[in-house]
């Protein structure tokens, strides 16, 4: 699938992170990639994040998964099932990300899939991230409101962030294949119109300033020696011992800023931090470590390498080494043939290594390491 009737440059100029946009079925041929029963099956599995939203009187209630299989037979009124990171488990859903890779990979979060019966929804709310809402099956009415912020009043609710006085400025009915783009903090409310309504939410992430500061400072602090402390061998007598002198403030401020100002160190840290898996407790490693001779032979035969859909691949060019590859919280210094392979792995979800690269020991070592951590596998089918 690809976006056959969609002007990417115009979208980035006029809408990305600026204002919502309704995109009427731009696909060359839309096909719903997941059956409702398969989504319900995922919601019953351990390790899959899911939520069931039901209405009790005039109040929405939320249950977290995994859900018992017979739970769905008990439901009567309008309800909504939300399953997070379905792209990690369903290849056809993972393929939905590819058309949206005009946004850099490091910004992509996951694909959440929702199923709703007639009248089902999660209520008017706003999110802190960009999202493309792709209508997969059935119809959904989307109302979009103004931009919100942390001062926007919310209804008291333990699980849902609902807006009490929602006033829509846009009102759309989405049919299969239609897309609604919603920038961060814009209020929106989606309600299923008829049964078997499925929506695919391609969500993007952006680190907050607080997250960057907190984690970067912690990373740097963890590497500092205990004896690296404030010192004042040039101390002079003060007229008032209760004063923190400006010279002391200046010296401590310089100590802190010096520890945090190394751009190359920050780039390396951010690559590691940003590539951490969404679900760190999931273990995708193979039962046996990769055998280097087998890896070399399969590369020479042109067997494709496929990325684990749950893995995050990215790279930077720090200068030396030629390229630094980040995969699932691990960093790999690459140059020469290994750097070419790293770029290829980041470019497409499936890669065939040419014969010249396959002969490189550095390439074999990199592939084996990525297989061992569960980020890469040979696709022999």
Tab-separated table of C-alpha atoms in Angstrom:
chain	number	residue	atom	x	y	z
A	1	UNK	CA	0.000	0.000	0.000
A	2	UNK	CA	1.140	3.528	-0.693
A	3	UNK	CA	-0.338	7.019	-0.643
A	4	UNK	CA	-1.042	7.515	-4.346
A	5	UNK	CA	-2.961	10.780	-4.057
A	6	UNK	CA	-1.229	12.735	-1.326
A	7	UNK	CA	1.104	15.738	-1.607
A	8	UNK	CA	3.705	15.103	1.111
A	9	UNK	CA	5.547	18.409	0.716
A	10	UNK	CA	2.317	20.394	0.871
A	11	UNK	CA	1.241	18.472	3.958
A	12	UNK	CA	4.556	19.120	5.750
A	13	UNK	CA	4.417	22.793	4.863
A	14	UNK	CA	0.799	23.516	5.790
A	15	UNK	CA	-0.336	20.905	8.312
A	16	UNK	CA	2.366	18.905	10.127
A	17	UNK	CA	2.264	20.055	13.776
A	18	UNK	CA	0.107	23.021	12.687
A	19	UNK	CA	-3.514	22.092	11.939
A	20	UNK	CA	-5.676	19.000	11.312
A	21	UNK	CA	-6.316	17.626	7.845
A	22	UNK	CA	-8.935	15.268	6.424
A	23	UNK	CA	-7.477	13.105	3.633
A	24	UNK	CA	-10.083	11.259	1.583
A	25	UNK	CA	-8.928	7.729	0.622
A	26	UNK	CA	-5.496	8.480	-0.903
A	27	UNK	CA	-4.480	4.813	-1.212
A	28	UNK	CA	-3.830	3.099	-4.530
A	29	UNK	CA	-5.979	0.215	-3.212
A	30	UNK	CA	-7.170	0.158	0.403
A	31	UNK	CA	-7.471	-3.199	2.189
A	32	UNK	CA	-8.272	-3.563	5.865
A	33	UNK	CA	-5.135	-5.297	7.241
A	34	UNK	CA	-6.577	-7.029	10.325
A	35	UNK	CA	-9.791	-8.896	11.109
A	36	UNK	CA	-11.754	-7.878	14.244
A	37	UNK	CA	-11.460	-11.403	15.683
A	38	UNK	CA	-7.671	-11.256	15.375
A	39	UNK	CA	-7.612	-7.966	17.262
A	40	UNK	CA	-9.761	-9.473	20.016
A	41	UNK	CA	-7.377	-12.428	20.184
A	42	UNK	CA	-4.410	-10.106	20.739
A	43	UNK	CA	-6.278	-8.377	23.573
A	44	UNK	CA	-6.464	-11.730	25.368
A	45	UNK	CA	-2.693	-12.333	25.244
A	46	UNK	CA	-0.210	-11.687	28.038
A	47	UNK	CA	2.326	-9.017	27.161
A	48	UNK	CA	-0.038	-7.144	24.832
A	49	UNK	CA	-1.266	-3.776	26.109
A	50	UNK	CA	-5.016	-3.475	25.652
A	51	UNK	CA	-7.958	-1.538	27.080
A	52	UNK	CA	-11.708	-2.062	26.954
A	53	UNK	CA	-13.893	1.045	27.203
A	54	UNK	CA	-17.533	0.521	28.169
A	55	UNK	CA	-20.316	2.850	29.203
A	56	UNK	CA	-21.835	2.411	32.652
A	57	UNK	CA	-24.866	4.709	33.024
A	58	UNK	CA	-23.496	8.117	31.911
A	59	UNK	CA	-19.873	7.310	32.681
A	60	UNK	CA	-17.160	5.617	30.658
A	61	UNK	CA	-15.275	2.813	32.396
A	62	UNK	CA	-11.943	1.256	31.419
A	63	UNK	CA	-10.612	-2.279	31.903
A	64	UNK	CA	-6.988	-3.169	31.198
A	65	UNK	CA	-6.035	-6.388	29.453
A	66	UNK	CA	-5.294	-9.164	29.043
A	67	UNK	CA	-9.018	-9.798	28.748
A	68	UNK	CA	-10.672	-13.196	29.256
A	69	UNK	CA	-12.016	-14.606	25.987
A	70	UNK	CA	-15.587	-14.756	27.250
A	71	UNK	CA	-15.537	-11.052	28.152
A	72	UNK	CA	-16.618	-10.091	24.634
A	73	UNK	CA	-19.720	-12.304	24.781
A	74	UNK	CA	-20.887	-10.401	27.861
A	75	UNK	CA	-20.840	-6.961	26.216
A	76	UNK	CA	-24.159	-5.424	25.276
A	77	UNK	CA	-24.063	-1.635	24.910
A	78	UNK	CA	-21.636	0.474	22.873
A	79	UNK	CA	-18.032	-0.460	23.632
A	80	UNK	CA	-14.502	0.104	22.283
A	81	UNK	CA	-11.440	-2.128	22.320
A	82	UNK	CA	-7.994	-0.496	22.059
A	83	UNK	CA	-4.864	-2.569	21.423
A	84	UNK	CA	-1.451	-0.911	21.490
A	85	UNK	CA	1.550	-1.721	19.265
A	86	UNK	CA	-0.346	-4.118	17.008
A	87	UNK	CA	2.413	-3.587	14.427
A	88	UNK	CA	4.694	-5.649	16.704
A	89	UNK	CA	2.485	-8.708	16.200
A	90	UNK	CA	0.777	-8.364	12.796
A	91	UNK	CA	2.969	-7.895	9.673
A	92	UNK	CA	0.152	-6.380	7.592
A	93	UNK	CA	-0.422	-3.757	10.284
A	94	UNK	CA	3.326	-3.057	10.486
A	95	UNK	CA	3.245	-2.387	6.735
A	96	UNK	CA	0.897	0.544	7.427
A	97	UNK	CA	3.858	2.499	8.814
A	98	UNK	CA	5.803	2.446	5.543
A	99	UNK	CA	3.696	5.087	3.692
A	100	UNK	CA	4.203	7.508	6.592
A	101	UNK	CA	8.002	7.265	6.683
A	102	UNK	CA	8.298	10.762	5.258
A	103	UNK	CA	8.404	11.431	9.007
A	104	UNK	CA	11.760	10.199	10.426
A	105	UNK	CA	11.666	6.742	12.001
A	106	UNK	CA	12.909	7.992	15.368
A	107	UNK	CA	9.639	9.919	15.731
A	108	UNK	CA	7.406	6.874	15.111
A	109	UNK	CA	5.824	5.256	18.167
A	110	UNK	CA	3.481	2.454	17.117
A	111	UNK	CA	0.171	1.517	15.507
A	112	UNK	CA	-2.735	1.333	17.930
A	113	UNK	CA	-5.861	-0.375	16.615
A	114	UNK	CA	-9.365	0.245	17.908
A	115	UNK	CA	-12.567	-1.686	17.340
A	116	UNK	CA	-15.928	-0.173	18.277
A	117	UNK	CA	-19.564	-1.153	18.080
A	118	UNK	CA	-22.203	1.360	17.041
A	119	UNK	CA	-21.875	4.458	19.230
A	120	UNK	CA	-18.588	3.301	20.771
A	121	UNK	CA	-15.747	5.725	21.482
A	122	UNK	CA	-13.373	6.947	24.170
A	123	UNK	CA	-14.859	10.422	24.584
A	124	UNK	CA	-13.469	13.868	23.713
A	125	UNK	CA	-9.796	14.109	24.642
A	126	UNK	CA	-6.429	15.394	23.467
A	127	UNK	CA	-3.013	13.763	23.098
A	128	UNK	CA	0.551	15.026	23.266
A	129	UNK	CA	1.553	13.472	19.950
A	130	UNK	CA	0.793	13.605	16.224
A	131	UNK	CA	-1.474	10.877	14.890
A	132	UNK	CA	-2.813	9.695	11.557
A	133	UNK	CA	-6.209	8.075	12.119
A	134	UNK	CA	-6.771	5.617	9.269
A	135	UNK	CA	-10.289	4.225	8.932
A	136	UNK	CA	-9.897	0.520	8.252
A	137	UNK	CA	-13.398	-0.909	8.457
A	138	UNK	CA	-16.853	0.585	8.909
A	139	UNK	CA	-17.450	4.276	9.540
A	140	UNK	CA	-16.491	6.675	12.320
A	141	UNK	CA	-17.570	10.221	12.997
A	142	UNK	CA	-14.697	12.437	14.056
A	143	UNK	CA	-15.220	15.835	15.601
A	144	UNK	CA	-12.142	18.027	16.042
A	145	UNK	CA	-11.929	20.956	18.434
A	146	UNK	CA	-9.433	23.636	19.421
A	147	UNK	CA	-5.891	23.206	20.690
A	148	UNK	CA	-5.644	22.327	24.401
A	149	UNK	CA	-2.861	22.469	26.984
A	150	UNK	CA	-2.060	21.481	30.563
A	151	UNK	CA	-4.464	24.162	31.819
A	152	UNK	CA	-7.454	22.676	29.949
A	153	UNK	CA	-10.073	21.460	32.482
A	154	UNK	CA	-10.623	17.692	32.528
A	155	UNK	CA	-13.377	15.525	33.938
A	156	UNK	CA	-12.433	13.685	37.135
A	157	UNK	CA	-11.603	10.149	35.999
A	158	UNK	CA	-9.030	7.626	37.197
A	159	UNK	CA	-8.163	6.299	33.734
A	160	UNK	CA	-9.322	8.666	30.973
A	161	UNK	CA	-8.417	12.288	30.234
A	162	UNK	CA	-11.801	13.584	29.053
A	163	UNK	CA	-12.706	17.156	28.150
A	164	UNK	CA	-16.009	18.257	29.748
A	165	UNK	CA	-16.941	21.213	27.510
A	166	UNK	CA	-15.965	19.990	24.052
A	167	UNK	CA	-16.924	22.249	21.156
A	168	UNK	CA	-16.110	20.922	17.707
A	169	UNK	CA	-14.824	23.140	14.913
A	170	UNK	CA	-14.713	20.298	12.343
A	171	UNK	CA	-17.071	17.351	11.811
A	172	UNK	CA	-16.262	14.454	9.447
A	173	UNK	CA	-17.521	10.947	8.689
A	174	UNK	CA	-14.596	8.700	7.737
A	175	UNK	CA	-15.106	5.777	5.357
A	176	UNK	CA	-12.625	2.884	4.842
A	177	UNK	CA	-9.295	4.245	3.611
A	178	UNK	CA	-9.937	7.825	4.754
A	179	UNK	CA	-7.342	9.455	7.030
A	180	UNK	CA	-7.637	12.194	9.626
A	181	UNK	CA	-4.388	13.843	10.728
A	182	UNK	CA	-4.522	15.391	14.215
A	183	UNK	CA	-1.547	17.436	15.500
A	184	UNK	CA	-0.540	17.405	19.178
A	185	UNK	CA	-2.984	18.846	21.723
A	186	UNK	CA	-5.953	19.263	19.364
A	187	UNK	CA	-9.145	18.023	21.005
A	188	UNK	CA	-10.899	15.243	19.098
A	189	UNK	CA	-13.719	12.751	19.577
A	190	UNK	CA	-14.408	9.655	17.469
A	191	UNK	CA	-17.683	7.717	17.589
A	192	UNK	CA	-18.465	4.584	15.585
A	193	UNK	CA	-21.347	4.919	13.119
A	194	UNK	CA	-22.707	1.414	12.687
A	195	UNK	CA	-21.017	-1.846	13.682
A	196	UNK	CA	-17.539	-3.296	13.012
A	197	UNK	CA	-15.700	0.021	13.112
A	198	UNK	CA	-11.894	-0.326	13.044
A	199	UNK	CA	-9.408	2.549	13.165
A	200	UNK	CA	-5.616	2.375	12.873
A	201	UNK	CA	-3.801	5.112	14.798
A	202	UNK	CA	-0.268	5.678	13.506
A	203	UNK	CA	1.176	7.568	16.449
A	204	UNK	CA	4.348	9.652	16.659
A	205	UNK	CA	6.370	10.536	19.713
A	206	UNK	CA	8.312	13.629	20.730
A	207	UNK	CA	10.440	13.794	23.867
A	208	UNK	CA	9.444	16.490	26.334
A	209	UNK	CA	12.012	18.960	27.552
A	210	UNK	CA	11.567	17.477	31.034
A	211	UNK	CA	12.266	13.955	29.736
A	212	UNK	CA	15.411	15.054	27.915
A	213	UNK	CA	16.781	17.018	30.855
A	214	UNK	CA	15.982	14.352	33.432
A	215	UNK	CA	17.390	11.392	31.510
A	216	UNK	CA	20.429	13.165	30.049
A	217	UNK	CA	21.379	14.517	33.478
A	218	UNK	CA	20.931	11.099	35.074
A	219	UNK	CA	23.049	9.471	32.359
A	220	UNK	CA	25.887	11.961	32.856
A	221	UNK	CA	25.659	11.822	36.634
A	222	UNK	CA	25.919	8.031	36.664
A	223	UNK	CA	29.297	8.231	34.922
A	224	UNK	CA	30.828	10.855	37.242
A	225	UNK	CA	33.403	10.078	39.900
A	226	UNK	CA	32.418	10.788	43.493
A	227	UNK	CA	35.525	12.929	43.996
A	228	UNK	CA	34.543	15.268	41.154
A	229	UNK	CA	33.298	17.997	43.493
A	230	UNK	CA	33.138	21.727	43.990
A	231	UNK	CA	36.473	23.142	45.118
A	232	UNK	CA	37.489	26.639	46.231
A	233	UNK	CA	41.234	26.698	46.985
A	234	UNK	CA	41.183	30.474	46.366
A	235	UNK	CA	38.551	31.107	49.056
A	236	UNK	CA	38.628	34.613	50.594
A	237	UNK	CA	37.069	35.755	53.872
A	238	UNK	CA	33.466	37.014	53.457
A	239	UNK	CA	31.860	39.881	55.340
A	240	UNK	CA	28.771	37.706	55.950
A	241	UNK	CA	29.162	33.936	56.304
A	242	UNK	CA	25.486	33.458	55.424
A	243	UNK	CA	25.962	34.617	51.830
A	244	UNK	CA	26.408	32.231	48.891
A	245	UNK	CA	28.838	34.320	46.916
A	246	UNK	CA	28.283	35.053	43.238
A	247	UNK	CA	31.683	33.537	42.491
A	248	UNK	CA	30.587	30.235	44.087
A	249	UNK	CA	27.339	30.220	42.092
A	250	UNK	CA	29.290	30.922	38.904
A	251	UNK	CA	31.726	28.089	39.585
A	252	UNK	CA	28.979	25.519	40.356
A	253	UNK	CA	26.902	26.622	37.380
A	254	UNK	CA	29.952	26.181	35.145
A	255	UNK	CA	30.522	22.700	36.584
A	256	UNK	CA	26.953	21.660	35.767
A	257	UNK	CA	26.906	23.203	32.291
A	258	UNK	CA	30.288	21.717	31.379
A	259	UNK	CA	29.042	18.257	32.302
A	260	UNK	CA	25.971	18.615	30.071
A	261	UNK	CA	27.310	20.557	27.091
A	262	UNK	CA	29.117	17.801	25.158
A	263	UNK	CA	27.024	17.580	21.974
A	264	UNK	CA	28.664	14.383	20.706
A	265	UNK	CA	28.069	12.658	24.026
A	266	UNK	CA	24.463	13.876	23.980
A	267	UNK	CA	23.938	12.550	20.442
A	268	UNK	CA	25.268	9.124	21.400
A	269	UNK	CA	23.145	9.043	24.549
A	270	UNK	CA	20.000	10.137	22.723
A	271	UNK	CA	20.434	7.472	20.063
A	272	UNK	CA	20.639	4.810	22.762
A	273	UNK	CA	17.765	6.284	24.767
A	274	UNK	CA	15.451	6.869	21.814
A	275	UNK	CA	16.002	3.399	20.350
A	276	UNK	CA	14.977	1.602	23.534
A	277	UNK	CA	12.127	-0.820	22.761
A	278	UNK	CA	8.610	0.309	23.608
A	279	UNK	CA	8.215	-2.787	25.779
A	280	UNK	CA	11.610	-3.453	27.312
A	281	UNK	CA	10.472	-6.634	29.090
A	282	UNK	CA	9.655	-8.412	25.804
A	283	UNK	CA	12.384	-10.932	24.950
A	284	UNK	CA	12.695	-11.534	21.207
A	285	UNK	CA	16.074	-13.296	21.353
A	286	UNK	CA	16.420	-16.636	19.530
A	287	UNK	CA	16.898	-19.827	21.500
A	288	UNK	CA	20.408	-20.328	20.123
A	289	UNK	CA	23.069	-17.706	19.305
A	290	UNK	CA	23.774	-17.066	15.630
A	291	UNK	CA	26.538	-19.179	14.113
A	292	UNK	CA	28.941	-16.944	12.140
A	293	UNK	CA	29.479	-19.536	9.399
A	294	UNK	CA	25.724	-19.935	8.919
A	295	UNK	CA	25.269	-16.162	8.832
A	296	UNK	CA	28.027	-15.815	6.219
A	297	UNK	CA	26.528	-18.577	4.090
A	298	UNK	CA	22.991	-17.152	4.172
A	299	UNK	CA	24.236	-13.672	3.333
A	300	UNK	CA	26.194	-15.089	0.389
A	301	UNK	CA	23.034	-16.856	-0.836
A	302	UNK	CA	21.132	-13.551	-0.813
A	303	UNK	CA	18.642	-14.573	1.898
A	304	UNK	CA	16.828	-11.365	2.927
A	305	UNK	CA	17.268	-9.885	6.383
A	306	UNK	CA	14.064	-8.720	8.049
A	307	UNK	CA	13.874	-6.293	10.944
A	308	UNK	CA	11.816	-7.261	13.954
A	309	UNK	CA	8.751	-4.950	13.741
A	310	UNK	CA	9.132	-4.296	17.470
A	311	UNK	CA	12.732	-3.088	17.016
A	312	UNK	CA	13.876	0.501	16.612
A	313	UNK	CA	16.704	1.225	14.162
A	314	UNK	CA	18.414	4.623	13.745
A	315	UNK	CA	21.862	6.056	13.060
A	316	UNK	CA	23.875	9.256	13.358
A	317	UNK	CA	27.073	10.416	11.679
A	318	UNK	CA	29.357	11.654	14.460
A	319	UNK	CA	32.385	11.890	12.136
A	320	UNK	CA	34.538	9.210	13.673
A	321	UNK	CA	33.566	6.406	13.413
A	322	UNK	CA	31.863	6.862	10.073
A	323	UNK	CA	28.442	5.870	11.396
A	324	UNK	CA	26.916	4.984	14.745
A	325	UNK	CA	24.008	2.536	14.546
A	326	UNK	CA	21.436	2.314	17.344
A	327	UNK	CA	19.170	-0.701	17.679
A	328	UNK	CA	16.971	-1.383	20.692
A	329	UNK	CA	19.126	0.540	23.131
A	330	UNK	CA	22.446	-0.820	21.827
A	331	UNK	CA	25.072	1.140	19.896
A	332	UNK	CA	27.347	-0.187	17.129
A	333	UNK	CA	30.326	1.742	15.760
A	334	UNK	CA	30.337	1.099	12.021
A	335	UNK	CA	32.606	2.051	9.167
A	336	UNK	CA	33.305	0.740	5.681
A	337	UNK	CA	31.110	-2.214	4.723
A	338	UNK	CA	29.393	-2.295	8.114
A	339	UNK	CA	28.352	1.358	7.724
A	340	UNK	CA	26.832	0.610	4.308
A	341	UNK	CA	24.897	-2.290	5.821
A	342	UNK	CA	23.729	-0.145	8.736
A	343	UNK	CA	22.320	2.451	6.342
A	344	UNK	CA	20.559	-0.261	4.332
A	345	UNK	CA	19.006	-1.786	7.450
A	346	UNK	CA	17.679	1.614	8.511
A	347	UNK	CA	16.346	2.416	5.036
A	348	UNK	CA	13.973	-0.527	4.542
A	349	UNK	CA	12.406	-3.199	6.778
A	350	UNK	CA	13.773	-5.940	4.470
A	351	UNK	CA	17.362	-5.978	3.148
A	352	UNK	CA	19.287	-8.208	0.763
A	353	UNK	CA	23.044	-7.887	1.305
A	354	UNK	CA	25.074	-7.835	-1.903
A	355	UNK	CA	27.918	-10.311	-2.349
A	356	UNK	CA	30.687	-7.781	-1.739
A	357	UNK	CA	29.269	-6.724	1.625
A	358	UNK	CA	28.465	-10.316	2.558
A	359	UNK	CA	32.161	-11.178	2.386
A	360	UNK	CA	33.081	-8.608	5.035
A	361	UNK	CA	33.808	-10.023	8.527
A	362	UNK	CA	32.487	-6.764	10.039
A	363	UNK	CA	29.161	-7.236	8.231
A	364	UNK	CA	28.869	-10.840	9.415
A	365	UNK	CA	29.673	-9.763	12.987
A	366	UNK	CA	27.077	-6.981	12.926
A	367	UNK	CA	24.356	-9.230	11.508
A	368	UNK	CA	25.114	-11.948	14.061
A	369	UNK	CA	24.965	-9.433	16.927
A	370	UNK	CA	21.602	-8.077	15.764
A	371	UNK	CA	20.215	-11.596	15.355
A	372	UNK	CA	21.411	-12.514	18.847
A	373	UNK	CA	19.540	-9.590	20.430
A	374	UNK	CA	16.358	-10.437	18.504
A	375	UNK	CA	16.357	-7.323	16.322
A	376	UNK	CA	17.007	-9.045	12.995
A	377	UNK	CA	16.264	-12.402	11.390
A	378	UNK	CA	16.725	-14.136	8.047
A	379	UNK	CA	13.514	-14.351	6.029
A	380	UNK	CA	13.931	-17.682	4.287
A	381	UNK	CA	10.316	-17.850	2.998
